[in-house]
Amino acid sequence: MAAPNRDADIVIIGSGINALVCGARLALKGKRVALFEREAVAGGCIRTEELTLPGFRHDTLSTLYPLFVTSPHYAELGPELARHGLRFRNTQTPTASVMDDGRSVIFRTDRAANIAALDACAPGDGQAYTRAMAEVEEIAPMVFGLLGGELWSWPTAKLLLGEVKRRGPKGLGRLFGGMLRASRDWLRSEFASPLSQALFAPWVLHVGLSPESSASALMNRLVLMSLEAAGSPMVEGGSARIVEAFVRLIEEKGGRVHTNADVAEILVERGRATGIRLGDGEIVRARKAVVASVTPTQLYERLLPASATPERARSEAKAYRYGRGEMQIHLALSEPPQWPDPTLRDVAMLHLSNGLEAVSRAVNEAERGLLPAEASIVVAQPIAVDPSRAPDGKWIFWIQLQELPRDGAIKGDAAGLIPTPEDGHWTPELREAYADRIVDRLCKLMPNLRASILGRHVISPADLAALNINLVGGDPYGGDCSLDQFMLWRPRATPGNHETPIKGLYQIGASTHPGPGLGGMSGSMVANRLT
């Protein structure tokens, strides 16, 4: 029999950013919500832990929040979360790129400074950036309207009809064709300097794409526009503080967030979702709806009984593809790093990359099952933004590698130096050996780095999958983000607007429109539907 205090108007499976945004917005509208998280802590891909040494607070998974603070629901949620202790810290130098030979370019929250920096890389590159920003700013209302709204809706139809009226059908067709341009084509035709190209190219990895992917040039420009406008906001004290603020807000409004609560089944009665069954057998009833922040694999192959879903939905969920794997390396340092340019120490997140060709090569190697010989290395420096995360004078590196084979898909090492398991799975030995490659490369760039390392914690794609059931094979983006799994087709098993074939059951999360990111958009869209 259901525990009375767990029944709710809306039951939400999961507690990542989309689930938290959905739950908080519904709670503020007077709905009684209950979130169920299978792990011991809430937050999904948002955690902060002392992974290396006491006093060093590392963001275990995600760390930057420009998409959240620029989201349409932040105006509603921001003040409420601030009441519960959420504070953001920011910087005027959100990103940069540095090459192995020490050359670098820094990107700021200042258009004129960015134009000058790119022109210093190569005359004319600043003007190319000016044109790119003008183009993306002109279409931004339409693009953000599509990414921020339900696609099968009257507001979206009105948006597109307005664009047809303004541009004409052929003009809109040309516009959409241009929006499908690949980053490789755009960067090679517009920017002369490999260093300028290196500033942009690695950012497509953060949306699950490659430089050759359709629409990657658009995503490149949207990311840099967002960084220029919003910087690189980090949560004061660590990302876990945003989860704590959400939980306090939801519970203040009468909701509950339950951890160590694995959902074993979604209950379906007469074609409608009526609640959930937990792993221990407890039944929890949902008076209005069930919202599942899960992958299609989880939803259609584990949580829903086959008898309750159409065969087509199950087959399309089975065909859903997952993307590359990710590794994280967390370092506790005794002192700040000695970058080739001391100003790089002030940057929130930078890339060590030798440019467009290096990014393309590493992606290609990873997608063929090889450990890249020369990875694009993401280095976040939380202490540059929030000194409270480490003891005085100490430093933290948050390192991310997004060009790796998923767990079970490893076929070898592109450099031919690291032995790989025959079964294709990540092992602790392989994890540490590949992390050594990355750290050794960073040490060549910063002479004091090796001696300053006090502690190290490495998370492989296999470890990511163990941390969060939605990170299938270590894919951090909820599935491959290529064109056939984006917008209207993310995922194809869901008919549209986050609905499912089951009445009263909605799917949200990175596997749904508008895709991965820390904005909480899909959760907000479903909250709109349920209020």
PDB file of C-alpha atoms in Angstrom, residues 231-441:
ATOM      1  CA  GLY A 231      30.464  34.746 -18.923  1.00  0.00           C
ATOM      2  CA  SER A 232      31.130  31.429 -17.199  1.00  0.00           C
ATOM      3  CA  PRO A 233      29.019  31.478 -14.028  1.00  0.00           C
ATOM      4  CA  MET A 234      29.957  28.942 -11.357  1.00  0.00           C
ATOM      5  CA  VAL A 235      28.126  28.211  -8.129  1.00  0.00           C
ATOM      6  CA  GLU A 236      29.787  29.673  -5.064  1.00  0.00           C
ATOM      7  CA  GLY A 237      30.984  26.794  -2.885  1.00  0.00           C
ATOM      8  CA  GLY A 238      30.477  24.162  -5.584  1.00  0.00           C
ATOM      9  CA  SER A 239      27.741  23.035  -7.965  1.00  0.00           C
ATOM     10  CA  ALA A 240      26.058  20.933  -5.278  1.00  0.00           C
ATOM     11  CA  ARG A 241      24.816  24.204  -3.769  1.00  0.00           C
ATOM     12  CA  ILE A 242      22.385  24.657  -6.660  1.00  0.00           C
ATOM     13  CA  VAL A 243      20.902  21.239  -5.900  1.00  0.00           C
ATOM     14  CA  GLU A 244      20.621  22.091  -2.216  1.00  0.00           C
ATOM     15  CA  ALA A 245      18.791  25.327  -3.071  1.00  0.00           C
ATOM     16  CA  PHE A 246      16.365  23.530  -5.392  1.00  0.00           C
ATOM     17  CA  VAL A 247      15.625  20.860  -2.781  1.00  0.00           C
ATOM     18  CA  ARG A 248      14.974  23.496  -0.097  1.00  0.00           C
ATOM     19  CA  LEU A 249      12.670  25.414  -2.438  1.00  0.00           C
ATOM     20  CA  ILE A 250      10.689  22.324  -3.466  1.00  0.00           C
ATOM     21  CA  GLU A 251      10.303  21.139   0.113  1.00  0.00           C
ATOM     22  CA  GLU A 252       9.404  24.631   1.332  1.00  0.00           C
ATOM     23  CA  LYS A 253       6.457  24.491  -1.071  1.00  0.00           C
ATOM     24  CA  GLY A 254       5.296  21.091   0.165  1.00  0.00           C
ATOM     25  CA  GLY A 255       7.161  18.809  -2.226  1.00  0.00           C
ATOM     26  CA  ARG A 256       9.663  16.076  -1.439  1.00  0.00           C
ATOM     27  CA  VAL A 257      12.945  14.869  -2.944  1.00  0.00           C
ATOM     28  CA  HIS A 258      13.634  11.212  -2.118  1.00  0.00           C
ATOM     29  CA  THR A 259      17.103   9.677  -2.586  1.00  0.00           C
ATOM     30  CA  ASN A 260      18.112   5.991  -2.572  1.00  0.00           C
ATOM     31  CA  ALA A 261      14.715   5.501  -4.232  1.00  0.00           C
ATOM     32  CA  ASP A 262      15.109   3.477  -7.422  1.00  0.00           C
ATOM     33  CA  VAL A 263      12.018   3.421  -9.605  1.00  0.00           C
ATOM     34  CA  ALA A 264      11.479  -0.095 -10.927  1.00  0.00           C
ATOM     35  CA  GLU A 265       8.312   0.469 -12.962  1.00  0.00           C
ATOM     36  CA  ILE A 266       5.908   3.122 -14.161  1.00  0.00           C
ATOM     37  CA  LEU A 267       2.357   2.002 -13.420  1.00  0.00           C
ATOM     38  CA  VAL A 268      -0.019   2.123 -16.386  1.00  0.00           C
ATOM     39  CA  GLU A 269      -3.753   1.566 -15.954  1.00  0.00           C
ATOM     40  CA  ARG A 270      -6.165   1.782 -18.915  1.00  0.00           C
ATOM     41  CA  GLY A 271      -3.533   3.540 -21.014  1.00  0.00           C
ATOM     42  CA  ARG A 272      -2.662   6.166 -18.413  1.00  0.00           C
ATOM     43  CA  ALA A 273       0.347   6.573 -16.102  1.00  0.00           C
ATOM     44  CA  THR A 274      -0.969   6.463 -12.538  1.00  0.00           C
ATOM     45  CA  GLY A 275       2.196   6.209 -10.454  1.00  0.00           C
ATOM     46  CA  ILE A 276       5.383   4.248  -9.895  1.00  0.00           C
ATOM     47  CA  ARG A 277       6.588   1.113  -8.159  1.00  0.00           C
ATOM     48  CA  LEU A 278       9.881   1.460  -6.295  1.00  0.00           C
ATOM     49  CA  GLY A 279      12.526  -1.226  -6.148  1.00  0.00           C
ATOM     50  CA  ASP A 280      11.413  -2.262  -2.669  1.00  0.00           C
ATOM     51  CA  GLY A 281       7.858  -2.787  -3.905  1.00  0.00           C
ATOM     52  CA  GLU A 282       6.337   0.423  -2.561  1.00  0.00           C
ATOM     53  CA  ILE A 283       3.637   1.973  -4.745  1.00  0.00           C
ATOM     54  CA  VAL A 284       3.484   5.763  -5.132  1.00  0.00           C
ATOM     55  CA  ARG A 285       0.446   7.283  -6.825  1.00  0.00           C
ATOM     56  CA  ALA A 286       0.509  10.321  -9.142  1.00  0.00           C
ATOM     57  CA  ARG A 287      -2.793  12.161  -9.214  1.00  0.00           C
ATOM     58  CA  LYS A 288      -2.020  14.138 -12.375  1.00  0.00           C
ATOM     59  CA  ALA A 289       1.129  12.996 -14.169  1.00  0.00           C
ATOM     60  CA  VAL A 290       4.418  11.116 -14.123  1.00  0.00           C
ATOM     61  CA  VAL A 291       7.483  12.906 -15.524  1.00  0.00           C
ATOM     62  CA  ALA A 292      10.524  10.750 -16.359  1.00  0.00           C
ATOM     63  CA  SER A 293      13.951  12.369 -16.703  1.00  0.00           C
ATOM     64  CA  VAL A 294      15.527   9.314 -18.300  1.00  0.00           C
ATOM     65  CA  THR A 295      16.903   8.035 -21.615  1.00  0.00           C
ATOM     66  CA  PRO A 296      14.668   6.275 -24.149  1.00  0.00           C
ATOM     67  CA  THR A 297      16.477   3.050 -23.260  1.00  0.00           C
ATOM     68  CA  GLN A 298      15.480   3.374 -19.629  1.00  0.00           C
ATOM     69  CA  LEU A 299      11.940   4.470 -20.348  1.00  0.00           C
ATOM     70  CA  TYR A 300      10.921   1.895 -22.930  1.00  0.00           C
ATOM     71  CA  GLU A 301      13.129  -1.076 -22.034  1.00  0.00           C
ATOM     72  CA  ARG A 302      13.125  -0.930 -18.219  1.00  0.00           C
ATOM     73  CA  LEU A 303      10.409   1.277 -16.751  1.00  0.00           C
ATOM     74  CA  LEU A 304       7.388   0.705 -18.996  1.00  0.00           C
ATOM     75  CA  PRO A 305       5.768  -2.707 -19.443  1.00  0.00           C
ATOM     76  CA  ALA A 306       5.979  -3.803 -23.070  1.00  0.00           C
ATOM     77  CA  SER A 307       2.256  -4.468 -23.124  1.00  0.00           C
ATOM     78  CA  ALA A 308       1.557  -0.781 -22.439  1.00  0.00           C
ATOM     79  CA  THR A 309       3.581   0.715 -25.316  1.00  0.00           C
ATOM     80  CA  PRO A 310       3.326   0.519 -29.116  1.00  0.00           C
ATOM     81  CA  GLU A 311       5.856  -1.728 -30.820  1.00  0.00           C
ATOM     82  CA  ARG A 312       7.040   1.207 -32.951  1.00  0.00           C
ATOM     83  CA  ALA A 313       7.976   3.267 -29.881  1.00  0.00           C
ATOM     84  CA  ARG A 314       9.916   0.335 -28.426  1.00  0.00           C
ATOM     85  CA  SER A 315      11.790  -0.333 -31.672  1.00  0.00           C
ATOM     86  CA  GLU A 316      12.695   3.351 -32.104  1.00  0.00           C
ATOM     87  CA  ALA A 317      13.904   3.510 -28.506  1.00  0.00           C
ATOM     88  CA  LYS A 318      16.011   0.408 -29.131  1.00  0.00           C
ATOM     89  CA  ALA A 319      17.556   2.100 -32.183  1.00  0.00           C
ATOM     90  CA  TYR A 320      18.445   5.276 -30.237  1.00  0.00           C
ATOM     91  CA  ARG A 321      22.184   5.901 -30.501  1.00  0.00           C
ATOM     92  CA  TYR A 322      24.557   7.078 -27.800  1.00  0.00           C
ATOM     93  CA  GLY A 323      27.565   9.287 -28.371  1.00  0.00           C
ATOM     94  CA  ARG A 324      31.226   9.316 -27.413  1.00  0.00           C
ATOM     95  CA  GLY A 325      32.462   8.683 -23.893  1.00  0.00           C
ATOM     96  CA  GLU A 326      33.900  11.246 -21.488  1.00  0.00           C
ATOM     97  CA  MET A 327      36.694  11.213 -18.917  1.00  0.00           C
ATOM     98  CA  GLN A 328      37.299  13.647 -16.082  1.00  0.00           C
ATOM     99  CA  ILE A 329      40.550  14.261 -14.227  1.00  0.00           C
ATOM    100  CA  HIS A 330      40.428  16.230 -10.985  1.00  0.00           C
ATOM    101  CA  LEU A 331      43.686  17.665  -9.612  1.00  0.00           C
ATOM    102  CA  ALA A 332      44.387  19.300  -6.262  1.00  0.00           C
ATOM    103  CA  LEU A 333      47.385  21.641  -6.618  1.00  0.00           C
ATOM    104  CA  SER A 334      49.621  23.218  -4.004  1.00  0.00           C
ATOM    105  CA  GLU A 335      49.905  26.460  -5.978  1.00  0.00           C
ATOM    106  CA  PRO A 336      48.448  28.202  -9.039  1.00  0.00           C
ATOM    107  CA  PRO A 337      49.673  26.954 -12.435  1.00  0.00           C
ATOM    108  CA  GLN A 338      52.388  28.719 -14.394  1.00  0.00           C
ATOM    109  CA  TRP A 339      50.696  29.087 -17.767  1.00  0.00           C
ATOM    110  CA  PRO A 340      52.791  30.432 -20.694  1.00  0.00           C
ATOM    111  CA  ASP A 341      50.681  33.610 -20.477  1.00  0.00           C
ATOM    112  CA  PRO A 342      50.017  34.434 -16.790  1.00  0.00           C
ATOM    113  CA  THR A 343      46.624  35.926 -17.761  1.00  0.00           C
ATOM    114  CA  LEU A 344      45.408  32.401 -18.567  1.00  0.00           C
ATOM    115  CA  ARG A 345      45.253  31.814 -14.812  1.00  0.00           C
ATOM    116  CA  ASP A 346      42.188  34.093 -14.714  1.00  0.00           C
ATOM    117  CA  VAL A 347      40.227  32.090 -17.306  1.00  0.00           C
ATOM    118  CA  ALA A 348      37.276  29.978 -16.126  1.00  0.00           C
ATOM    119  CA  MET A 349      37.500  27.246 -18.756  1.00  0.00           C
ATOM    120  CA  LEU A 350      40.046  26.891 -21.546  1.00  0.00           C
ATOM    121  CA  HIS A 351      41.020  24.331 -24.170  1.00  0.00           C
ATOM    122  CA  LEU A 352      44.459  22.919 -24.839  1.00  0.00           C
ATOM    123  CA  SER A 353      44.077  22.227 -28.552  1.00  0.00           C
ATOM    124  CA  ASN A 354      46.274  22.464 -31.612  1.00  0.00           C
ATOM    125  CA  GLY A 355      43.326  23.556 -33.703  1.00  0.00           C
ATOM    126  CA  LEU A 356      40.607  22.402 -36.033  1.00  0.00           C
ATOM    127  CA  GLU A 357      42.494  19.492 -37.565  1.00  0.00           C
ATOM    128  CA  ALA A 358      43.492  18.189 -34.133  1.00  0.00           C
ATOM    129  CA  VAL A 359      39.888  18.260 -32.905  1.00  0.00           C
ATOM    130  CA  SER A 360      38.632  16.495 -36.039  1.00  0.00           C
ATOM    131  CA  ARG A 361      41.340  13.849 -35.813  1.00  0.00           C
ATOM    132  CA  ALA A 362      40.655  13.126 -32.132  1.00  0.00           C
ATOM    133  CA  VAL A 363      36.899  12.840 -32.716  1.00  0.00           C
ATOM    134  CA  ASN A 364      37.473  10.495 -35.651  1.00  0.00           C
ATOM    135  CA  GLU A 365      39.808   8.311 -33.616  1.00  0.00           C
ATOM    136  CA  ALA A 366      37.341   8.109 -30.734  1.00  0.00           C
ATOM    137  CA  GLU A 367      34.435   7.239 -33.008  1.00  0.00           C
ATOM    138  CA  ARG A 368      36.531   4.423 -34.482  1.00  0.00           C
ATOM    139  CA  GLY A 369      37.115   3.069 -30.976  1.00  0.00           C
ATOM    140  CA  LEU A 370      40.640   4.430 -30.503  1.00  0.00           C
ATOM    141  CA  LEU A 371      42.118   6.378 -27.603  1.00  0.00           C
ATOM    142  CA  PRO A 372      43.089   9.692 -29.258  1.00  0.00           C
ATOM    143  CA  ALA A 373      46.782  10.346 -29.544  1.00  0.00           C
ATOM    144  CA  GLU A 374      46.251  14.086 -29.072  1.00  0.00           C
ATOM    145  CA  ALA A 375      43.029  14.901 -27.254  1.00  0.00           C
ATOM    146  CA  SER A 376      41.301  18.263 -26.944  1.00  0.00           C
ATOM    147  CA  ILE A 377      41.828  18.947 -23.247  1.00  0.00           C
ATOM    148  CA  VAL A 378      39.241  21.031 -21.407  1.00  0.00           C
ATOM    149  CA  VAL A 379      40.672  22.698 -18.293  1.00  0.00           C
ATOM    150  CA  ALA A 380      38.362  24.523 -15.901  1.00  0.00           C
ATOM    151  CA  GLN A 381      39.877  26.571 -13.085  1.00  0.00           C
ATOM    152  CA  PRO A 382      37.228  26.951 -10.371  1.00  0.00           C
ATOM    153  CA  ILE A 383      39.550  28.874  -8.056  1.00  0.00           C
ATOM    154  CA  ALA A 384      39.883  31.622 -10.678  1.00  0.00           C
ATOM    155  CA  VAL A 385      36.169  32.249 -10.200  1.00  0.00           C
ATOM    156  CA  ASP A 386      35.461  30.975  -6.674  1.00  0.00           C
ATOM    157  CA  PRO A 387      38.457  30.847  -4.272  1.00  0.00           C
ATOM    158  CA  SER A 388      36.280  29.256  -1.562  1.00  0.00           C
ATOM    159  CA  ARG A 389      36.641  25.820  -3.156  1.00  0.00           C
ATOM    160  CA  ALA A 390      40.200  25.184  -1.930  1.00  0.00           C
ATOM    161  CA  PRO A 391      42.453  26.153   0.985  1.00  0.00           C
ATOM    162  CA  ASP A 392      44.168  29.546   0.697  1.00  0.00           C
ATOM    163  CA  GLY A 393      46.862  29.603  -1.973  1.00  0.00           C
ATOM    164  CA  LYS A 394      45.883  26.204  -3.389  1.00  0.00           C
ATOM    165  CA  TRP A 395      44.348  25.444  -6.779  1.00  0.00           C
ATOM    166  CA  ILE A 396      42.006  23.016  -8.529  1.00  0.00           C
ATOM    167  CA  PHE A 397      42.000  21.722 -12.093  1.00  0.00           C
ATOM    168  CA  TRP A 398      38.758  20.288 -13.500  1.00  0.00           C
ATOM    169  CA  ILE A 399      39.792  18.437 -16.657  1.00  0.00           C
ATOM    170  CA  GLN A 400      37.371  17.031 -19.214  1.00  0.00           C
ATOM    171  CA  LEU A 401      38.034  14.830 -22.249  1.00  0.00           C
ATOM    172  CA  GLN A 402      35.131  14.464 -24.665  1.00  0.00           C
ATOM    173  CA  GLU A 403      36.725  12.423 -27.460  1.00  0.00           C
ATOM    174  CA  LEU A 404      36.844   8.912 -26.064  1.00  0.00           C
ATOM    175  CA  PRO A 405      35.288   5.566 -26.979  1.00  0.00           C
ATOM    176  CA  ARG A 406      32.288   4.564 -24.871  1.00  0.00           C
ATOM    177  CA  ASP A 407      32.676   1.750 -22.395  1.00  0.00           C
ATOM    178  CA  GLY A 408      32.699  -1.517 -24.325  1.00  0.00           C
ATOM    179  CA  ALA A 409      33.732   0.135 -27.611  1.00  0.00           C
ATOM    180  CA  ILE A 410      37.531   0.439 -27.206  1.00  0.00           C
ATOM    181  CA  LYS A 411      39.511  -1.098 -30.065  1.00  0.00           C
ATOM    182  CA  GLY A 412      42.995   0.264 -29.486  1.00  0.00           C
ATOM    183  CA  ASP A 413      45.255   3.264 -28.929  1.00  0.00           C
ATOM    184  CA  ALA A 414      45.806   5.667 -31.821  1.00  0.00           C
ATOM    185  CA  ALA A 415      49.333   6.321 -30.525  1.00  0.00           C
ATOM    186  CA  GLY A 416      50.062   2.600 -30.238  1.00  0.00           C
ATOM    187  CA  LEU A 417      51.484   2.972 -26.726  1.00  0.00           C
ATOM    188  CA  ILE A 418      48.746   1.949 -24.276  1.00  0.00           C
ATOM    189  CA  PRO A 419      47.574  -1.695 -24.240  1.00  0.00           C
ATOM    190  CA  THR A 420      43.778  -1.961 -24.398  1.00  0.00           C
ATOM    191  CA  PRO A 421      41.508  -4.780 -23.152  1.00  0.00           C
ATOM    192  CA  GLU A 422      40.203  -7.243 -25.731  1.00  0.00           C
ATOM    193  CA  ASP A 423      36.632  -6.863 -24.464  1.00  0.00           C
ATOM    194  CA  GLY A 424      36.681  -3.120 -25.172  1.00  0.00           C
ATOM    195  CA  HIS A 425      35.840  -2.079 -21.626  1.00  0.00           C
ATOM    196  CA  TRP A 426      37.524   0.602 -19.538  1.00  0.00           C
ATOM    197  CA  THR A 427      39.575  -0.750 -16.635  1.00  0.00           C
ATOM    198  CA  PRO A 428      41.172   1.134 -13.727  1.00  0.00           C
ATOM    199  CA  GLU A 429      44.596   0.490 -15.271  1.00  0.00           C
ATOM    200  CA  LEU A 430      43.563   1.867 -18.661  1.00  0.00           C
ATOM    201  CA  ARG A 431      41.884   4.850 -17.018  1.00  0.00           C
ATOM    202  CA  GLU A 432      45.045   5.845 -15.144  1.00  0.00           C
ATOM    203  CA  ALA A 433      47.338   5.204 -18.122  1.00  0.00           C
ATOM    204  CA  TYR A 434      45.306   7.507 -20.360  1.00  0.00           C
ATOM    205  CA  ALA A 435      45.103  10.129 -17.614  1.00  0.00           C
ATOM    206  CA  ASP A 436      48.907  10.001 -17.423  1.00  0.00           C
ATOM    207  CA  ARG A 437      49.064  10.911 -21.123  1.00  0.00           C
ATOM    208  CA  ILE A 438      46.900  13.963 -20.520  1.00  0.00           C
ATOM    209  CA  VAL A 439      48.702  15.141 -17.381  1.00  0.00           C
ATOM    210  CA  ASP A 440      52.120  14.657 -19.002  1.00  0.00           C
ATOM    211  CA  ARG A 441      51.060  16.932 -21.855  1.00  0.00           C
TER     212      ARG A 441
END
